[in-house]
Short mmCIF file of C-alpha atoms and ligand atoms in Angstrom, two decimals:
data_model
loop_
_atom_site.label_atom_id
_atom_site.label_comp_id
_atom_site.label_asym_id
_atom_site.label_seq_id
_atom_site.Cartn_x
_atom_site.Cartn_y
_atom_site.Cartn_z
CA UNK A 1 13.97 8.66 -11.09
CA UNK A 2 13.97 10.84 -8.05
CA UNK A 3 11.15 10.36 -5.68
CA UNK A 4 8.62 13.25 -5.24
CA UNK A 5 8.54 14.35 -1.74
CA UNK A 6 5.12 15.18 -0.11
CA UNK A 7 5.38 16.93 3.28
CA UNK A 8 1.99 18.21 5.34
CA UNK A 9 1.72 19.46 8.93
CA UNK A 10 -0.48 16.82 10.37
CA UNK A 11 -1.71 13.66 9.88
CA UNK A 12 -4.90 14.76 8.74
CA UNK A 13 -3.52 17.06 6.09
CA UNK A 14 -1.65 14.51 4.67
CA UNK A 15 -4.61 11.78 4.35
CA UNK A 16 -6.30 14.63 2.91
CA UNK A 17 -4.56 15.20 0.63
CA UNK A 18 -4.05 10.92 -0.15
CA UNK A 19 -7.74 11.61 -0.49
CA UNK A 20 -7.86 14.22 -2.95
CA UNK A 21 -5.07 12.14 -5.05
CA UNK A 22 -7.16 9.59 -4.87
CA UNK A 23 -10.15 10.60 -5.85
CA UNK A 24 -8.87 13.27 -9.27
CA UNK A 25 -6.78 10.12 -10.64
CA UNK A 26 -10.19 7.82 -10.17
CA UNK A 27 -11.50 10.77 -12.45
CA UNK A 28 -9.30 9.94 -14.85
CA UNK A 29 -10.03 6.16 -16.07
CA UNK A 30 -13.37 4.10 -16.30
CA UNK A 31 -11.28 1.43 -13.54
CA UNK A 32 -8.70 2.29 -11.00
CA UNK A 33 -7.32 -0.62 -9.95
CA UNK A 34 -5.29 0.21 -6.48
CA UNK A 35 -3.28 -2.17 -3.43
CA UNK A 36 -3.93 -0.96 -0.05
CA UNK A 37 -1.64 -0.95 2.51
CA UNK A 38 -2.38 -1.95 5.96
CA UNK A 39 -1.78 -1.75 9.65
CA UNK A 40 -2.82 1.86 11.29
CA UNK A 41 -1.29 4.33 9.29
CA UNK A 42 -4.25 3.93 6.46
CA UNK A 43 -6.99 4.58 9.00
CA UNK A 44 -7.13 7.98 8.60
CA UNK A 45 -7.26 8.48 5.30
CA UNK A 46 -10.06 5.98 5.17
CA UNK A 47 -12.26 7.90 7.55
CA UNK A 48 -11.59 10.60 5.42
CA UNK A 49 -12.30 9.04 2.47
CA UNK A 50 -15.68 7.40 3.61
CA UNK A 51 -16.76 11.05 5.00
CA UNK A 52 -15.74 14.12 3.23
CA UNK A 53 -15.18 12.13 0.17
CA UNK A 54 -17.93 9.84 0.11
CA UNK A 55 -20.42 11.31 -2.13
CA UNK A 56 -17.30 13.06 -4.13
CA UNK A 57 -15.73 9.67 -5.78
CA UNK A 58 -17.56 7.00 -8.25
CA UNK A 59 -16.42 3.86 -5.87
CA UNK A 60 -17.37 1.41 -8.41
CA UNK A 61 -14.66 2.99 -10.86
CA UNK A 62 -12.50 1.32 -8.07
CA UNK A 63 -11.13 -1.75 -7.72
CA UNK A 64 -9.64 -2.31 -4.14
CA UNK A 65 -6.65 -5.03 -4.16
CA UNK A 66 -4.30 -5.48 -1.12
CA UNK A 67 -0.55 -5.27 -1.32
CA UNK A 68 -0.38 -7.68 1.89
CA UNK A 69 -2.95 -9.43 4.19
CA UNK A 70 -2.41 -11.10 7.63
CA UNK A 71 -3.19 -14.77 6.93
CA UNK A 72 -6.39 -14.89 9.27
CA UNK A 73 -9.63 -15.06 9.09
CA UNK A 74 -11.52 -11.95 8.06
CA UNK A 75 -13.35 -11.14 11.15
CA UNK A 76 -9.93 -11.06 12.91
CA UNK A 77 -9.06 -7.87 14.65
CA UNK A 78 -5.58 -8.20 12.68
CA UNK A 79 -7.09 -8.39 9.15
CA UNK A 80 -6.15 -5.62 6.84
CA UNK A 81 -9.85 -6.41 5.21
CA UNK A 82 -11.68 -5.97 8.49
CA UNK A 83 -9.66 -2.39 9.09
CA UNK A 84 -10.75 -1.03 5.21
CA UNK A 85 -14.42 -2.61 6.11
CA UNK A 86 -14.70 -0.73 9.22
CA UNK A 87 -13.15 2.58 8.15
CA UNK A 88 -14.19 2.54 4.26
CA UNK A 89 -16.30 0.13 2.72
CA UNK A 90 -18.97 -0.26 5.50
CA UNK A 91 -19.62 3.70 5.06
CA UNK A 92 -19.64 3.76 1.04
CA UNK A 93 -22.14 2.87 -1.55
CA UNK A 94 -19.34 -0.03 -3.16
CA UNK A 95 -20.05 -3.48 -4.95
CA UNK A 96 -19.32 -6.76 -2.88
CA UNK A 97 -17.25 -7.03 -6.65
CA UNK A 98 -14.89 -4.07 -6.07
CA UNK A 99 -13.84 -5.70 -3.41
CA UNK A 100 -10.67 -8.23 -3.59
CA UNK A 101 -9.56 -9.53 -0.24
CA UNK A 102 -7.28 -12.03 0.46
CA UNK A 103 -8.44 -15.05 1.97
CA UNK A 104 -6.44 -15.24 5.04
CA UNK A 105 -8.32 -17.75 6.62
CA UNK A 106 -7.38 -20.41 3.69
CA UNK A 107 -3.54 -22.12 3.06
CA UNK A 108 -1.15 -19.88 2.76
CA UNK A 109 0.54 -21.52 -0.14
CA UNK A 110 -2.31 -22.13 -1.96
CA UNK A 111 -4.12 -18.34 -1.47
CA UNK A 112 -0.64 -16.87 -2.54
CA UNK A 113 -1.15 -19.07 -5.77
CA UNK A 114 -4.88 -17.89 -6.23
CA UNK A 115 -4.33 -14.32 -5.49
CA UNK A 116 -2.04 -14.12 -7.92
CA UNK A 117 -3.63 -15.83 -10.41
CA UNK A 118 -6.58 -13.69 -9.56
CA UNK A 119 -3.94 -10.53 -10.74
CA UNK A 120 -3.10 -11.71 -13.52
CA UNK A 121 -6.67 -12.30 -14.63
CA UNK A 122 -8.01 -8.81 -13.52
CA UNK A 123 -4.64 -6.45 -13.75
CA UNK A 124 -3.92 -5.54 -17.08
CA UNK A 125 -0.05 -6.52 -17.93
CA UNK A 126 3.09 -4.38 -18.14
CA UNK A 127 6.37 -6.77 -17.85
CA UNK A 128 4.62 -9.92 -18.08
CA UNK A 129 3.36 -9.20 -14.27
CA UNK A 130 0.10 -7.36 -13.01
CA UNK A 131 0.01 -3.35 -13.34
CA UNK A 132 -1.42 -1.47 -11.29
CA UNK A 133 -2.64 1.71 -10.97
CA UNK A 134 -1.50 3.15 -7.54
CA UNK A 135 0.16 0.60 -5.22
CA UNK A 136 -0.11 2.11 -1.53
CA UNK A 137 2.18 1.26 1.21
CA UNK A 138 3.06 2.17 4.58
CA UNK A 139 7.03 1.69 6.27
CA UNK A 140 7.52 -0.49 9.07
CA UNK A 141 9.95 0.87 11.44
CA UNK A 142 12.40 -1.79 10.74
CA UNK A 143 12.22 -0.77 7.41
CA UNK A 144 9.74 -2.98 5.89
CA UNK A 145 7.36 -2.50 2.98
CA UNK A 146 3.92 -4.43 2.43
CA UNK A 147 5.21 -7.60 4.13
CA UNK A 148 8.35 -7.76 2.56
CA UNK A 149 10.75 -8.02 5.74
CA UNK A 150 14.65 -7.35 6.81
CA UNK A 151 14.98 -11.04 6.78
CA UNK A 152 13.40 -11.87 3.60
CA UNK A 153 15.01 -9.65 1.19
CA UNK A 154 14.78 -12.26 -1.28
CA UNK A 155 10.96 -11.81 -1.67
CA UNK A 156 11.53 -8.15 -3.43
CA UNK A 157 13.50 -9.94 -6.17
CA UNK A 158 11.00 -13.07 -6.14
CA UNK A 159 9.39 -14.53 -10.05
CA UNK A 160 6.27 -14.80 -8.33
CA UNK A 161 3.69 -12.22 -7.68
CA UNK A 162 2.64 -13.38 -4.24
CA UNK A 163 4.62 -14.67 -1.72
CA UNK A 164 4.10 -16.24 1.56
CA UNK A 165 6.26 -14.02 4.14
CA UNK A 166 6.28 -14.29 7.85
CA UNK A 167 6.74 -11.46 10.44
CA UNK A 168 10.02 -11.75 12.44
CA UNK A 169 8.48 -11.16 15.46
CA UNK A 170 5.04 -13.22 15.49
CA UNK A 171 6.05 -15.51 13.07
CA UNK A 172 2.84 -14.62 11.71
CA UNK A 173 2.29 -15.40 8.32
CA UNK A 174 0.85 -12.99 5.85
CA UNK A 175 0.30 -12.93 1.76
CA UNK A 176 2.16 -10.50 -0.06
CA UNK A 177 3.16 -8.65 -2.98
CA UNK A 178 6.79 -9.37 -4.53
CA UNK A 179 9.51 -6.47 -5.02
CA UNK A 180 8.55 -6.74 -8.43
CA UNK A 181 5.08 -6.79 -8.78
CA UNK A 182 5.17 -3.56 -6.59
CA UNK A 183 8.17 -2.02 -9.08
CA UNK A 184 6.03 -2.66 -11.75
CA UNK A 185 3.61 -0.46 -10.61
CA UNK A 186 2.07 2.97 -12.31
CA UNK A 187 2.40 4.51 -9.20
CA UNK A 188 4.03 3.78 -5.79
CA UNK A 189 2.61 6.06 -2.89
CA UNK A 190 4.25 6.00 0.27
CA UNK A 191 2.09 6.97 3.20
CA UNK A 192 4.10 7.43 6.48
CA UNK A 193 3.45 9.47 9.39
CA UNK A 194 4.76 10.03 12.95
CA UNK A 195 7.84 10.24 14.49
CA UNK A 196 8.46 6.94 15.10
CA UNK A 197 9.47 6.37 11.54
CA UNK A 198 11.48 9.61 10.73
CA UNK A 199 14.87 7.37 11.49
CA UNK A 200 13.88 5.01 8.75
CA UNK A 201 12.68 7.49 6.04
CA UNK A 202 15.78 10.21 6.82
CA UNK A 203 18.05 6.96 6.10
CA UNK A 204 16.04 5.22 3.16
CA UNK A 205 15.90 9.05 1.15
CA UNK A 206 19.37 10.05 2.22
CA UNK A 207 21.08 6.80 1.21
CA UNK A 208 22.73 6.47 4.50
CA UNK A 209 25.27 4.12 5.37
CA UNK A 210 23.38 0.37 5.69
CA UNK A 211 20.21 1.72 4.26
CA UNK A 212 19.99 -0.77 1.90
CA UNK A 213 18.80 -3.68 4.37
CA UNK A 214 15.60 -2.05 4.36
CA UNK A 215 13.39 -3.72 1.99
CA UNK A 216 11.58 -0.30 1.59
CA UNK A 217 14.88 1.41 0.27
CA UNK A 218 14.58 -1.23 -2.65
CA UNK A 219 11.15 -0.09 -3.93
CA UNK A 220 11.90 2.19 -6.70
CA UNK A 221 9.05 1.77 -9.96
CA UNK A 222 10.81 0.47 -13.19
CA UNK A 223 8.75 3.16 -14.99
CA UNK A 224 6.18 4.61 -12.82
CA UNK A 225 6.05 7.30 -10.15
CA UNK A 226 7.39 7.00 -6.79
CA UNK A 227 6.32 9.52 -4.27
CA UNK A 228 6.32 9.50 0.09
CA UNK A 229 3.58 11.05 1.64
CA UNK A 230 4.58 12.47 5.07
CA UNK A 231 3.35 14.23 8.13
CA UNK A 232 6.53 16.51 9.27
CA UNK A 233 6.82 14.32 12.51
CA UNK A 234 8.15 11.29 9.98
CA UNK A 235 9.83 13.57 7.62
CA UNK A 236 13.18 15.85 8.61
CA UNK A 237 12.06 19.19 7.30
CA UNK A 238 14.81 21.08 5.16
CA UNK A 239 16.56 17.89 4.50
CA UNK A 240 14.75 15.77 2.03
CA UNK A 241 11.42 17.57 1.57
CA UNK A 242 9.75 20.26 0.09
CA UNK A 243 6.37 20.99 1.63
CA UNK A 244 3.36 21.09 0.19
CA UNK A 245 0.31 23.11 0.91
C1 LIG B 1 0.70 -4.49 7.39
C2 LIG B 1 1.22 -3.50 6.42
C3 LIG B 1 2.58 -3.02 6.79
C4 LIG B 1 2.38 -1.65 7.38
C5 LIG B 1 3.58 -1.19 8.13
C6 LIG B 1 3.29 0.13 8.85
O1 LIG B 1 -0.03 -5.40 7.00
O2 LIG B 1 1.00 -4.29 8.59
O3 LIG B 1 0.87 -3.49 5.21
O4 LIG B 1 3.50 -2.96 5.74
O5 LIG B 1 2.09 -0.74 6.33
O6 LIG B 1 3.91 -2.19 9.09
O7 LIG B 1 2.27 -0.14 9.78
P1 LIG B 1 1.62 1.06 10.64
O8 LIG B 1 0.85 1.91 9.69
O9 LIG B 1 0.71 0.34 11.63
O10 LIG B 1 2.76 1.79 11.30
#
């Protein structure tokens, strides 16, 4: 299947419209169980969401998972959990419950074991692996997804649902999602923006030559919905989008 291509102006228009998405398919089921992305891409949208949608969505209808976490503590300016705290779940009336982090500040190993343990006991199953409902993710501008990395291809095609993965840079270590955990998804929603990534996405969604060492080019939903979300800066208008209001 195709992805759907979602091009906005700005920034803003785009996590506003995340926002709206958001909040009409949490209208839709009694639990909405979604990933988050992380880094500073999702920022935005959560402002937005903890303002002009704040009142609008039931927040205990959702349950807030993470597709990848740093593997540090949670008061550490590099946790994905401290950036949703500050921009979203410090400003909304949420239970402690809704709320799944990752426990960064534990093993590695061993959190990758509970967390997905902890999916399997609260995602319902499609495939034998946890379902979700909307799996967010942002695009790293060399290409990587959640924390699934040029040099560890081998985690999109991993059994397990967690892995441990390590940033090529830092060597950091982080928890996250497998390929297939994230393929297995109802939804996959890109959310991109800027120019620095326009190289990237004009490659991944043209098939260019080489574009398949990009871990992000192999995330494609057995069943569900893939769709990029885009500020024109990220996007190459006329070739691979259609925009939308
Ligand atoms: C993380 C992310 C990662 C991120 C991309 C884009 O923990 O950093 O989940 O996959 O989405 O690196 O990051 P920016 O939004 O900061 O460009």
């Amino acid at each position: 299947m195709k992805p759907e291509i979602k091009v906005f102006p700005t920034p803003n228009d785009v996590a506003r419209a995340f926002a709206q998405m958001i909040l009409e398919k949490s209208q839709q089921t009694d639990r909405f169980n979604i990933a988050l992305s992380g880094g500073s891409t999702p920022k935005l949208l959560f402002d937005i969401l903890a303002s002009d949608y704040k009142d609008k969505i039931e927040w205990n209808k959702i349950h807030f998972y993470w597709g990848d976490e740093r593997c540090v503590p949670p008061g550490d300016p590099d946790s994905n959990y401290l950036m949703t705290k500050n921009h979203l779940f410090d400003h909304i009336d949420i239970n402690e419950a809704n709320i799944h982090r990752v426990f960064g500040e534990d093993n590695p190993d061993s959190e990758a074991k509970r967390y997905a343990q902890l999916l399997h006991e609260q995602i319902p199953a499609s495939n034998e692996l946890p379902q979700f409902d909307l799996i967010m993710l942002g695009l790293g501008e060399d290409g990587h997804t959640a924390s699934i990395f040029p040099h560890q291809m081998e985690l999109l095609d991993s059994d397990k649902v967690c892995e441990v993965a390590h940033h090529p840079v830092t060597g950091q270590q982080r928890i996250s999602l497998t390929g297939k955990v994230i393929n297995n998804a109802k939804e996959v929603a890109f959310l991109v923006t800027g120019e620095g990534k326009k190289e990237k996405v004009k490659s991944i969604l043209e098939h260019a030559e080489g574009y398949q060492q990009f871990p992000a080019a192999h995330i494609q939903p057995r069943s569900g919905q893939l769709t990029w979300w885009m500020d024109e800066a990220a996007s190459n208008p006329g070739e691979n989008s259609e925009s939308a209001s």
